[in-house]
CSV table of C-alpha atoms and ligand atoms in Angstrom, one decimal:
chain,number,residue,atom,x,y,z
S,507,UNK,CA,0.0,0.0,0.0
S,508,UNK,CA,1.2,3.5,-0.8
S,509,UNK,CA,0.1,6.3,1.6
S,510,UNK,CA,-0.5,9.8,0.3
S,511,UNK,CA,-0.5,13.0,2.3
S,512,UNK,CA,-2.0,16.0,0.6
S,513,UNK,CA,-0.9,19.5,1.7
S,514,UNK,CA,-3.7,21.8,0.5
S,515,UNK,CA,-7.1,20.3,0.1
S,516,UNK,CA,-8.8,23.1,-1.8
S,517,UNK,CA,-10.1,23.0,-5.4
S,518,UNK,CA,-7.5,20.6,-6.8
S,519,UNK,CA,-6.7,18.7,-3.5
S,520,UNK,CA,-10.4,17.8,-2.9
S,521,UNK,CA,-10.6,16.4,-6.4
S,522,UNK,CA,-7.4,14.4,-5.8
S,523,UNK,CA,-9.0,12.8,-2.7
S,524,UNK,CA,-12.2,12.0,-4.6
S,525,UNK,CA,-10.4,10.4,-7.6
S,526,UNK,CA,-8.2,8.3,-5.3
S,527,UNK,CA,-11.3,7.1,-3.4
S,528,UNK,CA,-13.9,6.8,-6.1
S,529,UNK,CA,-11.5,5.3,-8.7
S,530,UNK,CA,-9.8,3.0,-6.2
S,531,UNK,CA,-10.5,-0.2,-8.2
S,532,UNK,CA,-9.3,1.2,-11.5
S,533,UNK,CA,-6.1,2.6,-10.0
S,534,UNK,CA,-5.4,-0.6,-8.0
S,535,UNK,CA,-5.8,-2.6,-11.2
S,536,UNK,CA,-3.1,-0.5,-12.8
S,537,UNK,CA,-0.5,-0.6,-10.1
S,538,UNK,CA,-1.3,-3.8,-8.2
S,539,UNK,CA,-1.3,-2.0,-4.9
S,540,UNK,CA,-3.7,0.3,-3.1
S,541,UNK,CA,-3.0,4.0,-3.1
S,542,UNK,CA,-4.6,5.6,0.0
S,543,UNK,CA,-5.0,9.3,0.8
S,544,UNK,CA,-4.4,9.2,4.6
S,545,UNK,CA,-4.1,12.8,5.6
S,546,UNK,CA,-4.9,16.3,4.3
S,547,UNK,CA,-3.5,19.6,5.6
S,548,UNK,CA,-5.4,22.8,5.3
S,549,UNK,CA,-5.1,26.3,6.7
S,550,UNK,CA,-8.5,26.6,8.2
S,551,UNK,CA,-9.8,23.5,9.9
S,552,UNK,CA,-13.2,25.0,10.6
S,553,UNK,CA,-14.1,25.5,6.9
S,554,UNK,CA,-16.9,23.2,5.8
S,555,UNK,CA,-15.7,20.7,3.2
S,556,UNK,CA,-17.3,18.0,1.1
S,557,UNK,CA,-14.5,15.4,1.4
S,558,UNK,CA,-13.9,12.3,3.5
S,559,UNK,CA,-10.3,12.5,4.7
S,560,UNK,CA,-8.7,13.2,8.1
S,561,UNK,CA,-7.5,16.8,8.2
S,562,UNK,CA,-4.8,18.6,10.1
S,563,UNK,CA,-3.6,22.2,10.1
S,564,UNK,CA,0.0,21.2,10.7
S,565,UNK,CA,2.2,20.5,7.7
S,566,UNK,CA,4.6,18.6,10.0
S,567,UNK,CA,1.9,15.9,10.5
S,568,UNK,CA,2.6,14.9,6.9
S,569,UNK,CA,6.3,15.7,6.6
S,570,UNK,CA,7.2,14.0,9.9
S,571,UNK,CA,5.0,11.0,9.3
S,572,UNK,CA,7.3,8.1,8.2
S,573,UNK,CA,4.4,6.1,7.0
S,574,UNK,CA,3.5,8.6,4.3
S,575,UNK,CA,5.3,7.7,1.0
S,576,UNK,CA,4.0,10.5,-1.3
S,577,UNK,CA,3.5,14.1,-0.5
S,578,UNK,CA,1.1,16.0,-2.8
S,579,UNK,CA,1.8,19.8,-2.6
S,580,UNK,CA,-1.4,21.7,-3.5
S,581,UNK,CA,-1.2,24.7,-1.2
S,582,UNK,CA,0.2,27.2,-3.9
S,583,UNK,CA,2.6,30.1,-3.4
S,584,UNK,CA,6.3,30.1,-4.0
S,585,UNK,CA,8.7,30.2,-1.1
S,586,UNK,CA,6.5,28.4,1.6
S,587,UNK,CA,5.7,25.7,-1.0
S,588,UNK,CA,9.4,25.5,-1.9
S,589,UNK,CA,10.3,24.9,1.8
S,590,UNK,CA,7.6,22.2,2.1
S,591,UNK,CA,8.6,20.3,-1.1
S,592,UNK,CA,12.3,20.6,-0.2
S,593,UNK,CA,11.7,19.1,3.3
S,594,UNK,CA,9.6,16.3,1.8
S,595,UNK,CA,12.3,15.4,-0.7
S,596,UNK,CA,15.0,15.6,2.0
S,597,UNK,CA,12.9,13.2,4.1
S,598,UNK,CA,13.1,10.7,1.2
S,599,UNK,CA,9.4,11.2,0.1
S,600,UNK,CA,8.1,11.3,-3.4
S,601,UNK,CA,6.5,14.6,-4.3
S,602,UNK,CA,3.7,15.5,-6.7
S,603,UNK,CA,2.8,19.2,-7.3
S,604,UNK,CA,0.6,21.3,-9.5
S,605,UNK,CA,2.4,24.5,-8.5
S,606,UNK,CA,3.7,26.2,-11.7
S,607,UNK,CA,4.8,29.3,-9.7
S,608,UNK,CA,7.0,27.1,-7.5
S,609,UNK,CA,8.6,25.4,-10.5
S,610,UNK,CA,9.0,28.6,-12.5
S,611,UNK,CA,11.4,29.7,-9.8
S,612,UNK,CA,12.8,26.6,-8.2
S,613,UNK,CA,12.8,23.7,-10.7
S,614,UNK,CA,16.6,23.6,-10.8
S,615,UNK,CA,16.9,23.9,-7.0
S,616,UNK,CA,14.5,21.0,-6.5
S,617,UNK,CA,16.3,19.0,-9.2
S,618,UNK,CA,19.5,19.2,-7.3
S,619,UNK,CA,18.0,18.3,-3.9
S,620,UNK,CA,17.1,14.7,-4.3
S,621,UNK,CA,16.8,11.9,-6.8
S,622,UNK,CA,13.3,11.0,-5.7
S,623,UNK,CA,10.7,11.4,-8.3
S,624,UNK,CA,8.9,14.8,-8.4
S,625,UNK,CA,5.8,14.8,-10.6
S,626,UNK,CA,4.5,18.1,-12.0
S,627,UNK,CA,2.3,17.2,-14.9
S,628,UNK,CA,-0.5,19.2,-13.5
S,629,UNK,CA,1.5,22.4,-13.4
S,630,UNK,CA,1.2,23.0,-17.2
S,631,UNK,CA,-2.2,23.0,-18.8
S,632,UNK,CA,-3.8,20.6,-16.2
S,633,UNK,CA,-5.8,18.3,-18.5
S,634,UNK,CA,-3.2,18.0,-21.3
S,635,UNK,CA,-0.3,15.6,-20.7
S,636,UNK,CA,2.2,18.0,-22.2
S,637,UNK,CA,5.0,17.4,-19.7
S,638,UNK,CA,4.9,13.7,-20.5
S,639,UNK,CA,4.6,14.3,-24.2
S,640,UNK,CA,7.8,16.5,-24.2
S,641,UNK,CA,9.8,14.6,-21.6
S,642,UNK,CA,9.0,11.1,-22.9
S,643,UNK,CA,7.0,10.8,-26.2
S,644,UNK,CA,9.0,13.5,-28.0
S,645,UNK,CA,12.4,12.9,-26.3
S,646,UNK,CA,14.1,11.8,-29.5
S,647,UNK,CA,13.3,15.1,-31.2
S,648,UNK,CA,15.3,18.3,-31.5
S,649,UNK,CA,12.6,20.7,-30.6
S,650,UNK,CA,12.5,23.9,-32.7
S,651,UNK,CA,9.5,25.6,-31.1
S,652,UNK,CA,6.7,25.3,-28.5
S,653,UNK,CA,3.8,27.7,-28.6
S,654,UNK,CA,0.5,27.6,-26.9
S,655,UNK,CA,-2.6,29.0,-25.3
S,656,UNK,CA,-1.7,28.2,-21.6
S,657,UNK,CA,-4.2,30.4,-19.8
S,658,UNK,CA,-7.8,29.6,-20.1
S,659,UNK,CA,-9.1,32.8,-18.4
S,660,UNK,CA,-7.4,35.2,-20.9
S,661,UNK,CA,-8.4,32.9,-23.8
S,662,UNK,CA,-12.0,33.0,-22.6
S,663,UNK,CA,-11.9,36.8,-22.4
S,664,UNK,CA,-10.3,37.3,-25.8
S,665,UNK,CA,-12.8,34.9,-27.4
S,666,UNK,CA,-15.7,36.9,-26.0
S,667,UNK,CA,-14.1,40.2,-27.0
S,668,UNK,CA,-13.5,39.2,-30.6
S,669,UNK,CA,-16.5,37.0,-31.3
S,670,UNK,CA,-19.1,38.9,-29.2
S,671,UNK,CA,-17.8,42.4,-29.0
S,672,UNK,CA,-17.4,42.6,-25.2
S,673,UNK,CA,-15.1,45.3,-23.9
S,674,UNK,CA,-12.1,44.2,-21.7
S,675,UNK,CA,-13.6,45.5,-18.4
S,676,UNK,CA,-17.0,44.0,-19.1
S,677,UNK,CA,-15.7,40.6,-19.9
S,678,UNK,CA,-13.3,40.6,-17.0
S,679,UNK,CA,-16.2,41.1,-14.6
S,680,UNK,CA,-18.1,38.2,-16.3
S,681,UNK,CA,-15.0,36.0,-16.0
S,682,UNK,CA,-14.7,36.9,-12.3
S,683,UNK,CA,-18.5,36.2,-11.8
S,684,UNK,CA,-18.1,32.8,-13.5
S,685,UNK,CA,-15.1,32.0,-11.2
S,686,UNK,CA,-12.6,31.9,-14.1
S,687,UNK,CA,-10.7,35.0,-13.0
S,688,UNK,CA,-9.5,35.7,-9.5
S,689,UNK,CA,-10.4,38.9,-7.6
S,690,UNK,CA,-6.9,40.0,-8.5
S,691,UNK,CA,-6.8,38.9,-12.1
S,692,UNK,CA,-3.2,40.2,-12.8
S,693,UNK,CA,-1.7,36.8,-12.8
S,694,UNK,CA,-3.9,35.5,-15.6
S,695,UNK,CA,-4.5,38.5,-17.8
S,696,UNK,CA,-1.0,39.9,-17.3
S,697,UNK,CA,0.6,36.8,-18.8
S,698,UNK,CA,2.4,35.7,-15.6
S,699,UNK,CA,0.6,32.4,-15.3
S,700,UNK,CA,1.4,31.5,-18.9
S,701,UNK,CA,5.0,32.6,-18.4
S,702,UNK,CA,5.4,30.1,-15.5
S,703,UNK,CA,4.2,27.3,-17.8
S,704,UNK,CA,6.3,28.2,-20.8
S,705,UNK,CA,9.4,28.4,-18.6
S,706,UNK,CA,8.7,24.9,-17.4
S,707,UNK,CA,8.3,23.5,-20.9
S,708,UNK,CA,11.4,25.4,-22.1
S,709,UNK,CA,13.4,23.6,-19.4
S,710,UNK,CA,12.1,20.2,-20.6
S,711,UNK,CA,12.9,21.0,-24.2
S,712,UNK,CA,16.2,22.8,-23.8
S,713,UNK,CA,17.3,22.4,-20.2
S,714,UNK,CA,17.4,26.2,-19.8
S,715,UNK,CA,17.2,27.8,-16.4
S,716,UNK,CA,15.4,31.1,-16.9
S,717,UNK,CA,13.3,33.0,-14.4
S,718,UNK,CA,10.1,34.9,-15.0
S,719,UNK,CA,11.9,38.2,-14.5
S,720,UNK,CA,14.3,37.4,-17.3
S,721,UNK,CA,11.7,37.0,-20.1
S,722,UNK,CA,9.3,39.3,-21.9
S,723,UNK,CA,5.8,39.0,-20.4
S,724,UNK,CA,2.9,41.1,-21.6
S,725,UNK,CA,-0.8,40.6,-21.0
S,726,UNK,CA,-4.1,41.3,-22.8
S,727,UNK,CA,-5.0,44.5,-20.9
S,728,UNK,CA,-4.3,46.9,-23.7
S,729,UNK,CA,-6.3,45.2,-26.5
S,730,UNK,CA,-8.9,47.6,-27.8
S,731,UNK,CA,-11.5,47.6,-30.6
S,732,UNK,CA,-8.8,48.9,-32.9
S,733,UNK,CA,-6.8,45.6,-32.6
S,734,UNK,CA,-10.0,43.6,-33.0
S,735,UNK,CA,-10.9,45.6,-36.1
S,736,UNK,CA,-7.4,45.1,-37.6
S,737,UNK,CA,-7.6,41.4,-36.8
S,738,UNK,CA,-10.9,41.0,-38.6
S,739,UNK,CA,-9.8,43.1,-41.6
S,740,UNK,CA,-6.6,41.1,-42.1
S,741,UNK,CA,-7.7,37.5,-41.3
S,742,UNK,CA,-6.2,37.2,-37.8
S,743,UNK,CA,-7.3,36.0,-34.4
S,744,UNK,CA,-5.8,37.5,-31.2
S,745,UNK,CA,-4.3,35.0,-28.8
S,746,UNK,CA,-2.2,35.2,-25.7
S,747,UNK,CA,0.6,32.8,-26.4
S,748,UNK,CA,3.5,31.3,-24.5
S,749,UNK,CA,6.3,31.0,-27.0
S,750,UNK,CA,9.6,29.3,-26.9
S,751,UNK,CA,11.8,29.0,-30.0
S,752,UNK,CA,15.3,27.8,-30.7
S,753,UNK,CA,17.3,30.4,-32.7
S,754,UNK,CA,20.8,29.0,-33.2
S,755,UNK,CA,22.3,28.6,-29.8
S,756,UNK,CA,19.8,30.9,-28.1
S,757,UNK,CA,16.3,30.3,-26.8
S,758,UNK,CA,13.7,32.9,-27.3
S,759,UNK,CA,11.1,32.6,-24.5
S,760,UNK,CA,8.2,35.0,-24.1
S,761,UNK,CA,4.5,35.5,-23.4
S,762,UNK,CA,2.4,38.2,-25.1
S,763,UNK,CA,-0.7,38.6,-27.2
S,764,UNK,CA,-0.2,38.0,-30.9
S,765,UNK,CA,-2.1,38.3,-34.1
S,766,UNK,CA,-2.2,34.8,-35.6
S,767,UNK,CA,-3.6,33.8,-38.9
S,768,UNK,CA,-7.2,32.4,-38.8
S,769,UNK,CA,-5.8,29.4,-40.7
S,770,UNK,CA,-3.4,28.4,-37.8
S,771,UNK,CA,-4.9,25.6,-35.7
S,772,UNK,CA,-4.2,27.5,-32.5
S,773,UNK,CA,-6.3,30.4,-33.6
S,774,UNK,CA,-9.3,28.1,-33.6
S,775,UNK,CA,-9.0,27.3,-29.9
S,776,UNK,CA,-11.6,29.2,-28.1
S,777,UNK,CA,-13.0,29.8,-24.6
S,778,UNK,CA,-11.2,28.4,-21.6
S,779,UNK,CA,-9.5,25.6,-23.5
S,780,UNK,CA,-5.8,25.3,-23.8
S,781,UNK,CA,-3.7,24.1,-26.8
S,782,UNK,CA,0.0,23.7,-27.3
S,783,UNK,CA,1.9,22.9,-30.5
S,784,UNK,CA,5.4,21.5,-30.5
S,785,UNK,CA,7.7,21.4,-33.5
S,786,UNK,CA,10.3,18.7,-33.5
S,787,UNK,CA,12.7,17.6,-36.2
S,788,UNK,CA,11.3,14.0,-36.4
S,789,UNK,CA,7.6,14.6,-35.9
S,790,UNK,CA,7.4,18.1,-37.4
S,791,UNK,CA,4.3,19.7,-35.8
S,792,UNK,CA,2.1,18.0,-33.1
S,793,UNK,CA,-0.7,19.7,-31.2
S,794,UNK,CA,-2.2,19.0,-27.8
S,795,UNK,CA,-5.6,20.3,-26.9
S,796,UNK,CA,-7.7,20.2,-23.7
S,797,UNK,CA,-8.8,21.8,-20.5
S,798,UNK,CA,-6.0,23.8,-18.9
S,799,UNK,CA,-7.5,24.1,-15.4
S,800,UNK,CA,-10.3,23.1,-13.1
S,801,UNK,CA,-10.2,20.8,-10.1
S,802,UNK,CA,-10.9,17.5,-11.8
S,803,UNK,CA,-8.8,18.1,-14.9
S,804,UNK,CA,-5.8,19.2,-12.8
S,805,UNK,CA,-6.4,16.4,-10.3
S,806,UNK,CA,-6.4,13.9,-13.1
S,807,UNK,CA,-2.8,14.9,-13.9
S,808,UNK,CA,-1.8,14.8,-10.2
S,809,UNK,CA,-3.2,11.3,-9.8
S,810,UNK,CA,-1.5,10.2,-13.0
S,811,UNK,CA,1.8,11.3,-11.4
S,812,UNK,CA,1.0,9.3,-8.3
S,813,UNK,CA,0.3,6.3,-10.5
S,814,UNK,CA,3.7,6.8,-12.2
S,815,UNK,CA,5.4,6.7,-8.8
S,816,UNK,CA,3.5,3.5,-7.9
S,817,UNK,CA,4.8,2.0,-11.1
S,818,UNK,CA,8.3,2.8,-10.1
S,819,UNK,CA,9.0,5.8,-12.4
S,820,UNK,CA,12.0,7.6,-11.0
S,821,UNK,CA,13.4,9.9,-13.7
S,822,UNK,CA,15.1,13.3,-13.2
S,823,UNK,CA,12.8,16.3,-12.9
S,824,UNK,CA,13.5,17.8,-16.3
S,825,UNK,CA,14.6,14.6,-18.1
S,826,UNK,CA,18.4,15.4,-18.3
S,827,UNK,CA,21.4,13.7,-16.6
S,828,UNK,CA,22.8,17.1,-15.5
S,829,UNK,CA,21.5,20.7,-15.5
S,830,UNK,CA,24.0,22.2,-17.9
S,831,UNK,CA,22.3,23.8,-20.8
S,832,UNK,CA,24.0,24.2,-24.2
S,833,UNK,CA,21.7,27.2,-24.8
S,834,UNK,CA,21.5,30.8,-23.6
S,835,UNK,CA,18.4,32.9,-23.2
S,836,UNK,CA,17.9,35.3,-26.0
S,837,UNK,CA,17.4,39.0,-25.2
S,838,UNK,CA,14.0,40.3,-26.0
S,839,UNK,CA,15.6,43.1,-28.0
S,840,UNK,CA,16.6,40.5,-30.5
S,841,UNK,CA,13.1,39.1,-31.2
S,842,UNK,CA,12.7,39.1,-35.0
S,843,UNK,CA,9.1,39.0,-36.1
S,844,UNK,CA,6.4,40.9,-37.9
S,845,UNK,CA,4.7,43.7,-36.0
S,846,UNK,CA,1.4,45.6,-35.8
S,847,UNK,CA,1.6,49.2,-34.7
S,848,UNK,CA,-1.2,51.5,-33.6
S,849,UNK,CA,-0.7,55.3,-33.6
S,850,UNK,CA,-3.4,57.9,-32.7
S,851,UNK,CA,-2.6,61.2,-34.4
S,852,UNK,CA,-4.2,64.6,-35.2
S,853,UNK,CA,-5.5,64.3,-38.7
S,854,UNK,CA,-3.0,66.7,-40.4
S,855,UNK,CA,-1.2,66.8,-43.7
S,856,UNK,CA,2.3,65.3,-43.6
S,857,UNK,CA,1.7,63.0,-40.6
S,858,UNK,CA,2.1,59.7,-42.6
S,859,UNK,CA,5.2,61.0,-44.3
S,860,UNK,CA,7.0,61.7,-41.0
S,861,UNK,CA,6.0,58.4,-39.4
S,862,UNK,CA,7.1,56.3,-42.4
S,863,UNK,CA,10.4,58.2,-42.5
S,864,UNK,CA,11.1,57.1,-38.9
S,865,UNK,CA,10.2,53.5,-39.8
S,866,UNK,CA,12.6,53.6,-42.8
S,867,UNK,CA,15.4,55.0,-40.7
S,868,UNK,CA,15.1,51.9,-38.4
S,869,UNK,CA,15.0,49.4,-41.2
S,870,UNK,CA,11.3,48.7,-40.7
S,871,UNK,CA,9.3,48.1,-43.9
S,872,UNK,CA,5.6,48.4,-43.9
S,873,UNK,CA,3.4,45.6,-45.1
S,874,UNK,CA,-0.2,46.8,-44.7
S,875,UNK,CA,-1.8,50.1,-43.6
S,876,UNK,CA,-5.3,50.9,-42.3
S,877,UNK,CA,-6.7,54.3,-41.2
S,878,UNK,CA,-9.7,55.0,-39.1
S,879,UNK,CA,-10.6,58.7,-38.9
S,880,UNK,CA,-13.1,60.9,-37.1
S,881,UNK,CA,-13.4,64.7,-37.4
S,882,UNK,CA,-10.1,65.7,-35.9
S,883,UNK,CA,-8.1,62.6,-35.1
S,884,UNK,CA,-7.0,59.5,-37.0
S,885,UNK,CA,-5.9,56.0,-35.8
S,886,UNK,CA,-3.2,54.7,-38.1
S,887,UNK,CA,-2.8,50.9,-38.0
S,888,UNK,CA,0.4,49.4,-39.6
S,889,UNK,CA,1.7,45.9,-40.0
S,890,UNK,CA,5.4,45.5,-40.8
S,891,UNK,CA,7.6,42.9,-42.5
S,892,UNK,CA,10.0,41.1,-40.1
S,893,UNK,CA,11.9,43.6,-38.0
S,894,UNK,CA,14.0,43.6,-34.8
S,895,UNK,CA,12.2,44.3,-31.5
S,896,UNK,CA,14.7,46.9,-30.5
S,897,UNK,CA,14.2,48.8,-33.8
S,898,UNK,CA,10.4,48.8,-33.4
S,899,UNK,CA,10.7,50.0,-29.8
S,900,UNK,CA,13.1,52.8,-30.7
S,901,UNK,CA,10.9,53.9,-33.6
S,902,UNK,CA,7.9,54.1,-31.3
S,903,UNK,CA,9.9,56.2,-28.8
S,904,UNK,CA,10.7,58.7,-31.7
S,905,UNK,CA,7.2,58.6,-33.0
S,906,UNK,CA,5.7,59.4,-29.6
S,907,UNK,CA,7.7,62.7,-29.6
S,908,UNK,CA,6.1,64.0,-32.8
S,909,UNK,CA,3.8,66.9,-32.0
S,910,UNK,CA,0.7,65.5,-33.7
S,911,UNK,CA,0.9,62.1,-31.9
S,912,UNK,CA,-2.0,62.0,-29.3
S,913,UNK,CA,-1.0,59.1,-27.1
S,914,UNK,CA,1.7,56.5,-26.6
S,915,UNK,CA,1.8,54.3,-29.7
S,916,UNK,CA,1.2,50.7,-29.1
S,917,UNK,CA,2.4,47.6,-30.9
S,918,UNK,CA,1.7,43.9,-31.0
S,919,UNK,CA,3.6,41.0,-32.5
S,920,UNK,CA,2.3,38.9,-35.4
S,921,UNK,CA,3.1,35.2,-35.0
S,922,UNK,CA,3.6,33.2,-38.2
E,1995,NAP,N1,-7.4,25.4,-9.5
E,1995,NAP,C1,-6.9,25.0,-10.7
E,1995,NAP,O1,-7.6,24.9,-11.7
E,1995,NAP,C2,-5.4,24.8,-10.8
E,1995,NAP,C3,-4.9,24.4,-12.1
E,1995,NAP,C4,-3.6,24.1,-12.2
E,1995,NAP,C5,-2.7,24.3,-11.2
E,1995,NAP,N2,-3.2,24.7,-10.0
E,1995,NAP,C6,-2.3,24.8,-8.8
E,1995,NAP,O2,-2.7,23.9,-7.8
E,1995,NAP,C7,-2.4,24.5,-6.6
E,1995,NAP,C8,-3.6,24.5,-5.7
E,1995,NAP,O3,-4.6,25.3,-6.3
E,1995,NAP,P1,-6.1,25.3,-5.8
E,1995,NAP,O4,-6.9,26.0,-6.9
E,1995,NAP,O5,-6.5,23.9,-5.4
E,1995,NAP,O6,-6.0,26.3,-4.6
E,1995,NAP,P2,-7.0,26.5,-3.4
E,1995,NAP,O7,-8.4,26.0,-3.8
E,1995,NAP,O8,-6.8,27.9,-2.9
E,1995,NAP,O9,-6.5,25.5,-2.2
E,1995,NAP,C9,-5.4,25.7,-1.5
E,1995,NAP,C10,-5.4,24.8,-0.3
E,1995,NAP,O10,-4.2,24.9,0.4
E,1995,NAP,C11,-4.4,25.2,1.8
E,1995,NAP,N3,-3.3,26.0,2.2
E,1995,NAP,C12,-2.9,27.2,1.8
E,1995,NAP,N4,-1.9,27.7,2.5
E,1995,NAP,C13,-1.6,26.8,3.4
E,1995,NAP,C14,-0.7,26.7,4.5
E,1995,NAP,N5,0.2,27.6,4.7
E,1995,NAP,N6,-0.8,25.6,5.3
E,1995,NAP,C15,-1.7,24.6,5.1
E,1995,NAP,N7,-2.6,24.6,4.1
E,1995,NAP,C16,-2.6,25.7,3.3
E,1995,NAP,C17,-5.8,25.9,1.8
E,1995,NAP,O11,-6.4,25.7,3.0
E,1995,NAP,P3,-7.9,26.2,3.3
E,1995,NAP,O12,-8.8,25.3,2.5
E,1995,NAP,O13,-8.1,26.1,4.8
E,1995,NAP,O14,-8.0,27.6,2.9
E,1995,NAP,C18,-6.5,25.1,0.7
E,1995,NAP,O15,-7.0,23.9,1.2
E,1995,NAP,C19,-1.8,25.9,-6.8
E,1995,NAP,O16,-0.4,25.8,-6.9
E,1995,NAP,C20,-2.3,26.2,-8.2
E,1995,NAP,O17,-1.5,27.1,-8.9
E,1995,NAP,C21,-4.6,24.9,-9.8
């Protein structure tokens, strides 16, 4: 019998308990031994809960219990969770976690602590077994890129904004009412949650140790009706993507909204669903689609990791024999892609000429142009051929200084 202690019995933890109890026969038939959730730890013991497991409010009751073989960390947070997982590993316990924030910061620290198996399938796109796909199924491939919709809340909001004309603030309120977005939604809409996930996947693909602060992270907060109009006019959808690409010996890792062609499979992924595409030299492109969050979908991945442990899996955290990467992180200045630029100007003669001169001086060539005007002002929407991020940014700084420019110009990247 394998005994499981669960630290954090909230949305995901409760589902883990229920799966282990309700699917006991199925699980036992797969691993030939019983897996029993023996103790849960919560913060507030007086909270009413619909689960059948002994509870404690003392983490040590699990960590110091020599009978517990597997610790499931579902309390969330970064540093406290790191201490808990570290202690569990040092005590010789197996660990399973769904905590992407913990792994975004501490995956290499945890890797070096112990050779006990640490399962984290649930940390990236809960219901999609993408960790396993990259670590195992695609392990013979040189990966050239990973990109995906890794945050259901922002995808739900973007879908509603584009397909049904909701404004950002309106749909954020609806997402909060439906329980998709937190009271403080910054993590989801600001791209941070997706950043944690793409950093984890980048480490599996390239063994690269990058932290959230080192990569470009932008959210969906600044998308307006102008971007939506431009997308419709030029055959794009708008998606918040986690992107990771191998460019020579550098790895380009970033999260931001993109215009992506309506023909691209990822552009068709709507609502709270997640999807990730991986390009490898042997398989070319493969795509993984499914629910990215929710108690049951996430717990499904947690229990799969527990089953792996029962089956004797004991591989390294990221799938490498050491943690020396042959790659370095690319500076976001060196991103090379197509761009969309929006500039609000006074509707005067010569405006376009001055703007295009600045673009030309920075080696930026314009691909398409759209103008929306009212009586006194105009919104100029450009798309460019491939250009360097630092050139676009410095062009926008110069353009902002022009007397007829009414507000800070904005830009968005076009993903091909
Ligand atoms: N929810 C999802 O769809 C989802 C998807 C993917 C990954 N995840 C990750 O899974 C983890 C858990 O998420 P969740 O949604 O289940 O969170 P949650 O509903 O807020 O549950 C957190 C649980 O941890 C307990 N807890 C928090 N701090 C604690 C402490 N210091 N000591 C003891 N117990 C503590 C809470 O106790 P009380 O019940 O007493 O408050 C609660 O039971 C997070 O890392 C999250 O990022 C969640």
